CSV table of C-alpha atoms and ligand atoms in Angstrom, one decimal:
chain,number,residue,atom,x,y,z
O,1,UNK,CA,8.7,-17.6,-18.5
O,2,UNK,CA,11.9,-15.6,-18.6
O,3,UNK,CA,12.0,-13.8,-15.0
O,4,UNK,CA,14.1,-10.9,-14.1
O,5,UNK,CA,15.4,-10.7,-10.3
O,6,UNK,CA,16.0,-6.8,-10.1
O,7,UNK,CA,18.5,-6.9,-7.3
O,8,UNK,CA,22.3,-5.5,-6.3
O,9,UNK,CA,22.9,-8.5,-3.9
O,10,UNK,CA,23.1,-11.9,-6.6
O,11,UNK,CA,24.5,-13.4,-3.2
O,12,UNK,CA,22.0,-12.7,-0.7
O,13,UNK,CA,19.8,-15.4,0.4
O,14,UNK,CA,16.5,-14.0,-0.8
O,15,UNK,CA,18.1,-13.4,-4.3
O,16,UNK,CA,19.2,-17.1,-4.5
O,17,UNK,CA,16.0,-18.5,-3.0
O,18,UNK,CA,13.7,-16.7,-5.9
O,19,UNK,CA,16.5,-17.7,-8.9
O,20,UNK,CA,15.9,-21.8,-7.2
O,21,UNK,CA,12.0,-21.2,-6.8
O,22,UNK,CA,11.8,-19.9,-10.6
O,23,UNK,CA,14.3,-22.6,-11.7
O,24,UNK,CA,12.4,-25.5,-9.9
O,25,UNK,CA,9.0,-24.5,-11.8
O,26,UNK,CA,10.5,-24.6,-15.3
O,27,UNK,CA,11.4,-20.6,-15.7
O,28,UNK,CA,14.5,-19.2,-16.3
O,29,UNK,CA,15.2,-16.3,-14.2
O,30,UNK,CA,18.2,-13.7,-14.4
O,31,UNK,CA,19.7,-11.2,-11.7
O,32,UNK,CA,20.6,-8.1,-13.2
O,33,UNK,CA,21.7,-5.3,-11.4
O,34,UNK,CA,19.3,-2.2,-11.1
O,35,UNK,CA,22.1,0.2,-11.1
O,36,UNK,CA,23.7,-1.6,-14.6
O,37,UNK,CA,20.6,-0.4,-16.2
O,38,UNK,CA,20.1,3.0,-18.2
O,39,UNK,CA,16.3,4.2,-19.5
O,40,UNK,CA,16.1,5.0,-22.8
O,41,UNK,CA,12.7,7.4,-23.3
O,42,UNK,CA,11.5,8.1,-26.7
O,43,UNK,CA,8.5,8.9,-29.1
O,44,UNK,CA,6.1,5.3,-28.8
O,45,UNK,CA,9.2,3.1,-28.2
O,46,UNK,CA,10.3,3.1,-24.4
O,47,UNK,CA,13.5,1.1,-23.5
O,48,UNK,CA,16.0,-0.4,-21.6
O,49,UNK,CA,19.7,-1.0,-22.0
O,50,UNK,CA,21.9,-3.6,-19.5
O,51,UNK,CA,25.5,-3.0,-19.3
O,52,UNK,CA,25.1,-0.6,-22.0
O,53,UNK,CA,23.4,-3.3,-24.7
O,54,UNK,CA,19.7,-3.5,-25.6
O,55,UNK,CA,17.7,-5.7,-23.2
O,56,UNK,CA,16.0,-8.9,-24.7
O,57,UNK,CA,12.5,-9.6,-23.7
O,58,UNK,CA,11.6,-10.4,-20.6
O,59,UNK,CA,8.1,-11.6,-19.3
O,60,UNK,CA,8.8,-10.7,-15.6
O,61,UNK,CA,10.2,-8.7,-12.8
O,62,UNK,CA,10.7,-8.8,-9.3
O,63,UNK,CA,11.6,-6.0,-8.3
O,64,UNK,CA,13.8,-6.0,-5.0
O,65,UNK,CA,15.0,-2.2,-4.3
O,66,UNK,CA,16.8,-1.1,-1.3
O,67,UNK,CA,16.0,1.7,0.1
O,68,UNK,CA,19.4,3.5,-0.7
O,69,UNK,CA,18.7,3.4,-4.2
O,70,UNK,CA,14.6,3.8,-4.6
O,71,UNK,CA,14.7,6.5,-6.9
O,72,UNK,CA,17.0,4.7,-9.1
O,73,UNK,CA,15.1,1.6,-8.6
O,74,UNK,CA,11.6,3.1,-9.5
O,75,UNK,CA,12.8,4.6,-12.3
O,76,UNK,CA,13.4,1.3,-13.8
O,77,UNK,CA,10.7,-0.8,-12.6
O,78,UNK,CA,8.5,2.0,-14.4
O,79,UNK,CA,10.4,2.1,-17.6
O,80,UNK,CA,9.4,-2.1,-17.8
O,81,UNK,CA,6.0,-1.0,-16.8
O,82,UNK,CA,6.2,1.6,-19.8
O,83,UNK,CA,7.4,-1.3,-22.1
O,84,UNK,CA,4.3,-3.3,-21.1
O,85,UNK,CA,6.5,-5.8,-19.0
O,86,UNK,CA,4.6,-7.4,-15.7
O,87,UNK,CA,5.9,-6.6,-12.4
O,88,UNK,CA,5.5,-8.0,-9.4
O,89,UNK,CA,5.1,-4.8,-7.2
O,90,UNK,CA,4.3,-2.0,-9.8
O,91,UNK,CA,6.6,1.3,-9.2
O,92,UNK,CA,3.9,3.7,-7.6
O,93,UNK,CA,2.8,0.7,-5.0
O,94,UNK,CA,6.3,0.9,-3.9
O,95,UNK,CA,6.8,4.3,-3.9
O,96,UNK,CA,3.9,4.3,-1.2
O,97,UNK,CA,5.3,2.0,1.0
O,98,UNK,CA,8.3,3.5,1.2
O,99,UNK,CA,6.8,6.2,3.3
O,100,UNK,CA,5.7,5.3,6.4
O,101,UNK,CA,3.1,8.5,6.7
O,102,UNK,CA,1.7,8.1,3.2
O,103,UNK,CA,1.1,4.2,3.2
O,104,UNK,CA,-0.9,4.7,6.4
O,105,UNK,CA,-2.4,8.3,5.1
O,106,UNK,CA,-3.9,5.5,2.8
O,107,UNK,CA,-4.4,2.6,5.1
O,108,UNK,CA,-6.5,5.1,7.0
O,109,UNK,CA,-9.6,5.5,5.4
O,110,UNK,CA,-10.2,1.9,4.9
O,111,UNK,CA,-11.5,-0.6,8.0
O,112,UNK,CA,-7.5,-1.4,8.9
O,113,UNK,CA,-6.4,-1.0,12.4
O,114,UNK,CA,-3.8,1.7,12.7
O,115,UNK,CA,-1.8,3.4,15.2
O,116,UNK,CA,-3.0,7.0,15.8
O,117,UNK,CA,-0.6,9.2,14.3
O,118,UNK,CA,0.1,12.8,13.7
O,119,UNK,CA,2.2,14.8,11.3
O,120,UNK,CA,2.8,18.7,11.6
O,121,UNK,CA,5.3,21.5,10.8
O,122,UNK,CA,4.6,23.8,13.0
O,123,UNK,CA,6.6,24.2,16.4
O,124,UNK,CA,3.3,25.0,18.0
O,125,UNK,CA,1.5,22.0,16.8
O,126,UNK,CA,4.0,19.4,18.7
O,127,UNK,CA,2.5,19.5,22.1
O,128,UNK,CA,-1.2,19.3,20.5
O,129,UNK,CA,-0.8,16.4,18.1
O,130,UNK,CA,1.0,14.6,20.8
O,131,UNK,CA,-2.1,15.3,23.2
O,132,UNK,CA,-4.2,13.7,19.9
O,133,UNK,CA,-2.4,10.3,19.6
O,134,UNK,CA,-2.8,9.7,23.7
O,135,UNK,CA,-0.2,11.4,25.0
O,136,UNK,CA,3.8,10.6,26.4
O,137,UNK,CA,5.5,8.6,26.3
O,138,UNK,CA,5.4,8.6,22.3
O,139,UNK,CA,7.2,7.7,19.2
O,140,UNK,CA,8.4,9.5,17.0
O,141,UNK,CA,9.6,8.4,13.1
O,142,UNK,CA,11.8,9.5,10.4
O,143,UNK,CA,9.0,8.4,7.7
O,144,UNK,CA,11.6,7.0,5.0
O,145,UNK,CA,13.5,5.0,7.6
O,146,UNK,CA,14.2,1.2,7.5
O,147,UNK,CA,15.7,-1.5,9.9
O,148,UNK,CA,14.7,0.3,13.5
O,149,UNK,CA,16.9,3.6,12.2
O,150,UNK,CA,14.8,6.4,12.8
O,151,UNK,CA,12.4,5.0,15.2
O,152,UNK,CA,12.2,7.1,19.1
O,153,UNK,CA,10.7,6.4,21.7
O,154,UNK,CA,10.6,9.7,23.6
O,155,UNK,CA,9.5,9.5,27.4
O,156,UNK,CA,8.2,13.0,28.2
O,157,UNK,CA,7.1,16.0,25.9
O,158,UNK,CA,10.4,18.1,26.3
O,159,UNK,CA,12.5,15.1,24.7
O,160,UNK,CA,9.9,14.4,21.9
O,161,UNK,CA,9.7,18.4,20.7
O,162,UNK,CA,13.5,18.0,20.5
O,163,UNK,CA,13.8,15.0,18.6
O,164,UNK,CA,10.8,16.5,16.4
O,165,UNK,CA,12.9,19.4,16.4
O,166,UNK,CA,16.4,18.5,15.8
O,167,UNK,CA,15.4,15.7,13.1
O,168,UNK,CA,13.2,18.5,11.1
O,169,UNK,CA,16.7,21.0,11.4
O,170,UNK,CA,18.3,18.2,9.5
O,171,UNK,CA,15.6,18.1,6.6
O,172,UNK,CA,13.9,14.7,7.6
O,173,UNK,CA,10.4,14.8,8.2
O,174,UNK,CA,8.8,13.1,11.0
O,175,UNK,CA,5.5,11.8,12.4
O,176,UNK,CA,4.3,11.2,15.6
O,177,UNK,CA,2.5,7.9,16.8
O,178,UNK,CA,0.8,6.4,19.5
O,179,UNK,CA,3.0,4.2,21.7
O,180,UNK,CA,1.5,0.7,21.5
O,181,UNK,CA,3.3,-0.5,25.1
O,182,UNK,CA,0.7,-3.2,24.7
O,183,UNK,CA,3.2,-4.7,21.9
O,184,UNK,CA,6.0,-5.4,24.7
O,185,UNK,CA,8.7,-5.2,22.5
O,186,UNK,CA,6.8,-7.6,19.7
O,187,UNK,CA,5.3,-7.5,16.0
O,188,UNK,CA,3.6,-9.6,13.9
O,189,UNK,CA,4.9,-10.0,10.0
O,190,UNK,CA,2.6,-11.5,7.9
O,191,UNK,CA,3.6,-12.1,4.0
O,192,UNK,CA,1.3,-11.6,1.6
O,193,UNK,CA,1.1,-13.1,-1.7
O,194,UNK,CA,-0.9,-12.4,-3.7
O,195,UNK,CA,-4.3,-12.3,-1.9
O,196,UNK,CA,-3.6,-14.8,1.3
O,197,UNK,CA,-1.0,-14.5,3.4
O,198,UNK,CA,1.4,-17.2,3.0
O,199,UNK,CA,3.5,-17.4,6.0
O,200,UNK,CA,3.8,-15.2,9.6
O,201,UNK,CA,6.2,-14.8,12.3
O,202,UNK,CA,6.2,-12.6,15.4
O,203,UNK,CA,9.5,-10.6,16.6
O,204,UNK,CA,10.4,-10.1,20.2
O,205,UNK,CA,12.6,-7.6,20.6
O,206,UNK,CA,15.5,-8.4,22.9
O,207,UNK,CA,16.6,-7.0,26.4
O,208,UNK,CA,14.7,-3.4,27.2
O,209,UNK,CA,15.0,-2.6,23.2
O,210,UNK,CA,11.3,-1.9,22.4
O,211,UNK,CA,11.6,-2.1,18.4
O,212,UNK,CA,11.9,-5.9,17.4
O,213,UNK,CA,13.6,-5.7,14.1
O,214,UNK,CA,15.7,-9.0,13.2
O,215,UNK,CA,18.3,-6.2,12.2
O,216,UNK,CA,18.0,-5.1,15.7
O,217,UNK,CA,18.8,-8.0,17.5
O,218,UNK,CA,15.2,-9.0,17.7
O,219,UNK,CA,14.6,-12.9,17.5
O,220,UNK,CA,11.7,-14.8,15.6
O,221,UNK,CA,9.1,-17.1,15.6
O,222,UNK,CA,6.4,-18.7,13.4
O,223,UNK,CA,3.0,-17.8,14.8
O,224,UNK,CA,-0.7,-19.1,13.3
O,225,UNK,CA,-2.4,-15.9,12.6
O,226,UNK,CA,-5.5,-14.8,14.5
O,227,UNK,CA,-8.3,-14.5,11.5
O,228,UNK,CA,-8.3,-10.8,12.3
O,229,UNK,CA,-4.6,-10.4,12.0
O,230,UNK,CA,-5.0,-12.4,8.5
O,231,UNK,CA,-7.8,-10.2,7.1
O,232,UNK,CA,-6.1,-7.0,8.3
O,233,UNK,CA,-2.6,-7.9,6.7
O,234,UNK,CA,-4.8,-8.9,3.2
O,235,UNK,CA,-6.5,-5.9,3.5
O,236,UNK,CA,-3.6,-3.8,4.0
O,237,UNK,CA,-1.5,-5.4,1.3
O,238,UNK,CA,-4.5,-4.9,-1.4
O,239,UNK,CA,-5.4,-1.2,-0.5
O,240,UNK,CA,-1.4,-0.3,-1.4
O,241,UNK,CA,-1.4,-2.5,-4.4
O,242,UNK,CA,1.1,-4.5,-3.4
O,243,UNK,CA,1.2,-8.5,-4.8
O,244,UNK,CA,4.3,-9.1,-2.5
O,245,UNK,CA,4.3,-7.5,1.0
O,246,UNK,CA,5.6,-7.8,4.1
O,247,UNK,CA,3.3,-7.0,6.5
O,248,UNK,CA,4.1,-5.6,10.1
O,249,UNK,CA,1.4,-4.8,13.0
O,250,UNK,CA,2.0,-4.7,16.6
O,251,UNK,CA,-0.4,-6.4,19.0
O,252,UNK,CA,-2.1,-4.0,20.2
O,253,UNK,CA,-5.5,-3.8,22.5
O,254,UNK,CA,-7.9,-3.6,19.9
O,255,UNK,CA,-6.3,-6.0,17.5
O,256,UNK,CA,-3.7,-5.5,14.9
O,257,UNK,CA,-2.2,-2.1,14.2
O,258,UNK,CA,-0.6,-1.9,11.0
O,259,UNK,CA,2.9,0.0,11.0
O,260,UNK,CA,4.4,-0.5,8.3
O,261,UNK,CA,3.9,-2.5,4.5
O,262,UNK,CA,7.2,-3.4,3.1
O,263,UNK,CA,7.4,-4.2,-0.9
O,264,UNK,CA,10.6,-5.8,-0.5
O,265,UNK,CA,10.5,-8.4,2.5
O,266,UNK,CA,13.1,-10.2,3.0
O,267,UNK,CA,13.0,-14.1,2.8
O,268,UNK,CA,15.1,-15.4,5.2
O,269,UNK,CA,14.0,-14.8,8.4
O,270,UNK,CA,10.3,-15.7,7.5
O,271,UNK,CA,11.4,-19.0,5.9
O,272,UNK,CA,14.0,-19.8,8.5
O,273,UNK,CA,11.1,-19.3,11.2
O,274,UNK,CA,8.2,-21.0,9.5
O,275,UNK,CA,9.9,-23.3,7.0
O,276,UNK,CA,7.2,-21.9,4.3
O,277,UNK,CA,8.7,-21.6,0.3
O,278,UNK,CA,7.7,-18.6,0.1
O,279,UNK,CA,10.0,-18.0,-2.9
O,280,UNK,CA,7.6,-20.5,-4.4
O,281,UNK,CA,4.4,-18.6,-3.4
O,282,UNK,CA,5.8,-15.4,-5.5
O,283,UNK,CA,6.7,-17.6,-8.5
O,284,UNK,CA,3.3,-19.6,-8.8
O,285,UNK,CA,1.8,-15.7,-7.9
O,286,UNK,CA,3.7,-14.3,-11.3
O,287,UNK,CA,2.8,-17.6,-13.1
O,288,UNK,CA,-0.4,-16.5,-12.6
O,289,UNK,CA,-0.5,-12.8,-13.4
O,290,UNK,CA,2.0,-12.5,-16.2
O,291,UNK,CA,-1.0,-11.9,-18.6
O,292,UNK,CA,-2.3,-8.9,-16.4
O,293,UNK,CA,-0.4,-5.8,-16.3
O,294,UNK,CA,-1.2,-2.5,-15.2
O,295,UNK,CA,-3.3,-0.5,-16.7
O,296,UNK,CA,-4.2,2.9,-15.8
O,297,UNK,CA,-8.0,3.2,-15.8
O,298,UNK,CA,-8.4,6.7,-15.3
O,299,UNK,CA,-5.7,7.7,-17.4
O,300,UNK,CA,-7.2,5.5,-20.7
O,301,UNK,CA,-10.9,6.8,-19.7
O,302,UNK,CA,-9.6,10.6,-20.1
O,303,UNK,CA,-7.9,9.9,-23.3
O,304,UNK,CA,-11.4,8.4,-24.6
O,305,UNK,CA,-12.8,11.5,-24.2
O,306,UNK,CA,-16.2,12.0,-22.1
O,307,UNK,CA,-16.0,8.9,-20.5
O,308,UNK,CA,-15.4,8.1,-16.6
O,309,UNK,CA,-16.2,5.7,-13.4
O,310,UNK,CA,-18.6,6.8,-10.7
O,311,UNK,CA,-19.2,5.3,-7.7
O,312,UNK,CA,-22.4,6.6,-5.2
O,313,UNK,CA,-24.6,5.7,-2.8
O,314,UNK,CA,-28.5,4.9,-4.2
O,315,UNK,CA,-30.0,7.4,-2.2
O,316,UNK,CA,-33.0,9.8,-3.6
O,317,UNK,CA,-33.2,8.7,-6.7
O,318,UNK,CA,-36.5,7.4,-7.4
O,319,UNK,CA,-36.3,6.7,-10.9
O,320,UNK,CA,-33.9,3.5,-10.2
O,321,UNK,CA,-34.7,2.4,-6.8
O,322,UNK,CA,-36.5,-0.8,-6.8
O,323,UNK,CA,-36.2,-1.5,-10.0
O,324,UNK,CA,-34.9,-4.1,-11.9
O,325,UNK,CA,-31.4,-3.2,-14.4
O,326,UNK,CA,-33.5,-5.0,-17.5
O,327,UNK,CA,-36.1,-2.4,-16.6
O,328,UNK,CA,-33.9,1.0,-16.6
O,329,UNK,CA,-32.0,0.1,-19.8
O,330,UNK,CA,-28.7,2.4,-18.6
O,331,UNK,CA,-27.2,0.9,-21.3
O,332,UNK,CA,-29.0,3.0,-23.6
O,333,UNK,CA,-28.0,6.0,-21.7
O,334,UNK,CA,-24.4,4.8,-22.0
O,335,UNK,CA,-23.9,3.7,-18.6
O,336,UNK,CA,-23.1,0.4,-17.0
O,337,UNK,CA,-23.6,-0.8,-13.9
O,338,UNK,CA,-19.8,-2.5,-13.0
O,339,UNK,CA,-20.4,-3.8,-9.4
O,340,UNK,CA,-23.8,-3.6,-6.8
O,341,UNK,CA,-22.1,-3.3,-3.3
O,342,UNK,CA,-25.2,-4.5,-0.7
O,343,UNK,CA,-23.6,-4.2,2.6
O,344,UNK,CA,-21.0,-7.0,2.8
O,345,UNK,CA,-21.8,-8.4,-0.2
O,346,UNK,CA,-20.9,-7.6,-4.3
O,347,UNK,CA,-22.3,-8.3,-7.2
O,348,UNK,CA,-20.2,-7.7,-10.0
O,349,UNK,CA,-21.4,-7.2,-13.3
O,350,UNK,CA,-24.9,-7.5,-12.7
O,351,UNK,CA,-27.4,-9.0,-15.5
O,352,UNK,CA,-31.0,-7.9,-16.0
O,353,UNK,CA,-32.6,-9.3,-13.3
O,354,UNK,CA,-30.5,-7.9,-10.2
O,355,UNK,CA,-32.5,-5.4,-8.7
O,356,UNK,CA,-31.2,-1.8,-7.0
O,357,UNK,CA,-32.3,-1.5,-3.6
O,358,UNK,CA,-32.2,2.1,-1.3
O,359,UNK,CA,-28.9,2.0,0.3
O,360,UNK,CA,-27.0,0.3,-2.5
O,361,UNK,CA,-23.7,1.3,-3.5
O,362,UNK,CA,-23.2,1.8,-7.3
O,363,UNK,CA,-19.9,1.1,-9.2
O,364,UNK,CA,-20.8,2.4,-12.6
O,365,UNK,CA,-18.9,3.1,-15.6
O,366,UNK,CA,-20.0,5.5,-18.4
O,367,UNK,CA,-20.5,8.5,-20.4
O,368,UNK,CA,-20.1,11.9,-17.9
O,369,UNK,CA,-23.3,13.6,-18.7
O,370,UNK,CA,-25.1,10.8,-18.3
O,371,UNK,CA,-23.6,9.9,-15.2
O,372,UNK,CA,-24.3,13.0,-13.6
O,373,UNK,CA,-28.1,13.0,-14.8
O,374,UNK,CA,-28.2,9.4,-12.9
O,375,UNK,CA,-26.4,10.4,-9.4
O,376,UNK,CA,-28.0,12.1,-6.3
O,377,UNK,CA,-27.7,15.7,-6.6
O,378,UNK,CA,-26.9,15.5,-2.8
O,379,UNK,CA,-24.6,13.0,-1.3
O,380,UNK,CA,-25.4,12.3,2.1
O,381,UNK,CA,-23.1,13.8,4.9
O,382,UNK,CA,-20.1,11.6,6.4
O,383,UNK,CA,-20.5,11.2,10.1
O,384,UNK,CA,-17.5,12.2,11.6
O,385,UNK,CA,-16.2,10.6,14.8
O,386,UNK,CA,-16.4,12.9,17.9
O,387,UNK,CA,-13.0,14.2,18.7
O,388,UNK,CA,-12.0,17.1,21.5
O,389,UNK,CA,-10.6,20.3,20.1
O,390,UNK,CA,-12.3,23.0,18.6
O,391,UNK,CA,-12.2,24.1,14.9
O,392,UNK,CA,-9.1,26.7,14.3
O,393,UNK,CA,-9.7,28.0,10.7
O,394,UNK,CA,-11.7,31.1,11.5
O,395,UNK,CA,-9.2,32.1,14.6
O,396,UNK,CA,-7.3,34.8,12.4
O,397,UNK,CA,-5.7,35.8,15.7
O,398,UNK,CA,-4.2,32.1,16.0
O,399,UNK,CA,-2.3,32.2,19.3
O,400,UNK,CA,-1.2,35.8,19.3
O,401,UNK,CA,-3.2,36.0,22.5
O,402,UNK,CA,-6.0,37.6,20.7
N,501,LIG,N1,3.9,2.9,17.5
N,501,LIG,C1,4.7,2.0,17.9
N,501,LIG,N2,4.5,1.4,19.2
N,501,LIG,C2,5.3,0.5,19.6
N,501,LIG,N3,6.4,0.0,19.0
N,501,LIG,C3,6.6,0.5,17.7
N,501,LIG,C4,5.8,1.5,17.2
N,501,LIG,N4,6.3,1.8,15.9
N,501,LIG,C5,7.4,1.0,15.8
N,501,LIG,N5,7.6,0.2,16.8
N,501,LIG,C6,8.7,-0.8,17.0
N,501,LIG,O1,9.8,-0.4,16.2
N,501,LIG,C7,10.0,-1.3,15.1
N,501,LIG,C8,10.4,-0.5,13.8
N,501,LIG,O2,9.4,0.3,13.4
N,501,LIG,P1,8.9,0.4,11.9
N,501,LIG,O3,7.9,1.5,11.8
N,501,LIG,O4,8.5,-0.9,11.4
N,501,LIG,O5,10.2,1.0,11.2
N,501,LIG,P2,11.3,0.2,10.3
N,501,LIG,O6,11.0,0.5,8.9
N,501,LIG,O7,12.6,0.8,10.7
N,501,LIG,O8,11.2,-1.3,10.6
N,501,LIG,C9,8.8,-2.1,14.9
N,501,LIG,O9,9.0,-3.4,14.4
N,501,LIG,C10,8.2,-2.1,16.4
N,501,LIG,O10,8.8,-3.2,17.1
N,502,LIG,MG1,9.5,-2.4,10.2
């Protein structure tokens, strides 16, 4: 393969240790500079110029974008994407990790331990969400910050509305988060490759400094995950897309609480601690995906025309419960059955003789109309955890003392 290394630092260690890794398994592998490139967009014929000339054909990139320069960065990873080049982290996986409130926004729905955490505008919503995610002391976060920079810990509620305060007066917007004291100072990162998790360190922050970045002083060691904090970091990594991730959670109580998902990690510390190639893990990942890039699903099923992916629970609908797929014929319909989730369990592209039970969960793929026809008419309702606080919506009054 011929390998791009998108990077601005040729020099820096993780740079040099993914040109060896590619080098060592036969590839040859490039550094260009992300900011030496310039997008060329036109009619059915997308394309990229280096240093001004026409760039040759590549089969892979690995994208490595600093946060100083991510909308410069994206740009390019998506005009490789565009020319049907595979990347290692796709441009909209990144863009998602970048911020801290929208990766967990996303974390949040799935089964991945999280700290609680709050985000509002208004003045008058401080004090509230604070009460939400347990009360002071509290942290609060610029949500595109890296390194430690941007992350408070504010004691009492007078110092945390004026951080909220004084950062959102200087355009950055913030979130609010539970305190995990639990954590002592200390994080687990967990790279992820792929779908395993390759190699793992916690940081211990030094002195009375409670964020443990390395680029904060904070020191590191190679730890054997705990199967939950493995499964969580997997988890995490796949829900945001990411085939290369660096995944941080703090120890808290109840298990892992995933912070943060970086695209980028850097290499050094995590092989210096654990003495892990992980260069090589990310090389033998590419070798092994080069023949699948993206492709937008939705997008190609709305430019067939009629033609879209359900997925719903098999609940009142008589005419398929029980029964056997040879004996529905959906294919005849234009529908077909793409994955049977039972619980725990998946079966993916079922044959004839797999049967629907009540309860199932259908993946199904197929023309709209008859999609419809086939799904309850009623989903069943959600149950919502019980939280304190009252619904606010119909209070036209708000808090005009009305
Ligand atoms: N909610 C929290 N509770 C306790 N410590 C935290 C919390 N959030 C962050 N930290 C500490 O601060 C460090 C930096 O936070 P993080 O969200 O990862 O931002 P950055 O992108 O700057 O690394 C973490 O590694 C952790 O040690
Ligand atoms: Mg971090």
């Amino acid at each position: 393969m011929k390998i791009c290394i998108l990077s601005r630092a040729r020099k820096a260690y993780s740079t040099q240790r993914l040109v060896e890794a590619a080098k060592a398994r036969g590839h040859r592998a490039l550094v260009l500079d992300t900011l030496k490139f310039s997008i060329g967009v036109e009619q059915r014929d997308p394309d990229l110029y280096y240093r001004s000339k026409r760039l040759s054909h590549y089969d892979a990139v690995i994208p490595r974008i600093g946060a100083s320069i991510t909308f410069y960065g994206l740009s390019v990873v998506r005009q490789f994407e565009q020319m049907g080049v595979y990347v290692a982290n796709e441009s909209l996986a990144i863009a998602r990790s970048r911020d801290k409130l929208r990766s967990i926004q996303i974390l949040s729905r799935h089964d991945i331990g999280i700290p609680p955490t709050a985000f509002a505008r208004d003045k008058n919503d401080v004090i509230p969400a604070i009460e939400r995610v347990g009360g002071v002391p509290v942290i609060v976060k610029v949500l595109e910050g890296t390194q430690g920079v941007g992350v408070i810990l504010a004691e009492n509620v007078k110092i945390a509305q004026a951080i909220v305060e004084t950062l959102q007066s200087a355009r950055q917007n913030v979130l609010i988060q539970k305190f995990i004291k639990e954590s002592k100072g200390r994080d687990i990162r967990a790279i992820v490759v792929g779908d395993r998790v390759v190699a793992a360190m916690r940081r211990v922050a030094t002195g009375d400094e409670f964020r443990s970045n390395v680029h904060r002083g904070g020191r590191t060691e190679a730890v054997t995950l705990d199967p939950e904090y493995e499964r969580t970091a997997i988890r995490a990594a796949q829900v945001l897309d990411l085939r290369v991730s660096g995944v941080d959670m703090l120890e808290g109580a109840d298990g892992p609480q995933v912070m943060e998902v970086n695209s980028s990690p850097g290499l050094e510390g995590i092989e210096g601690a654990t003495g892990v190639d992980v260069a090589g893990a990310i090389i033998e990942d590419i070798e092994s995906r080069v023949l699948f890039p993206e492709v937008n699903l939705r997008q190609r099923l709305r430019l067939t025309g009629g033609f879209g992916i359900a997925e719903f629970p098999v609940h009142n609908i008589p005419e398929i419960e029980g029964k056997k797929l040879s004996d529905i014929d959906l294919m005849a319909r234009n529908v077909q059955v793409i994955t049977i989730t039972r619980g725990n369990e998946a079966i993916h592209t079922p044959n004839g003789n797999d049967e629907i039970h009540t309860g199932d969960v259908l993946l199904c793929y197929g023309e709209l109309g008859a999609l419809r026809a086939l799904m309850p008419k009623e989903l069943p309702k959600k149950k919502r955890r019980k939280k304190t606080g009252q619904t606010g919506e119909n209070d036209s009054q708000g808090n005009q003392g009305g």
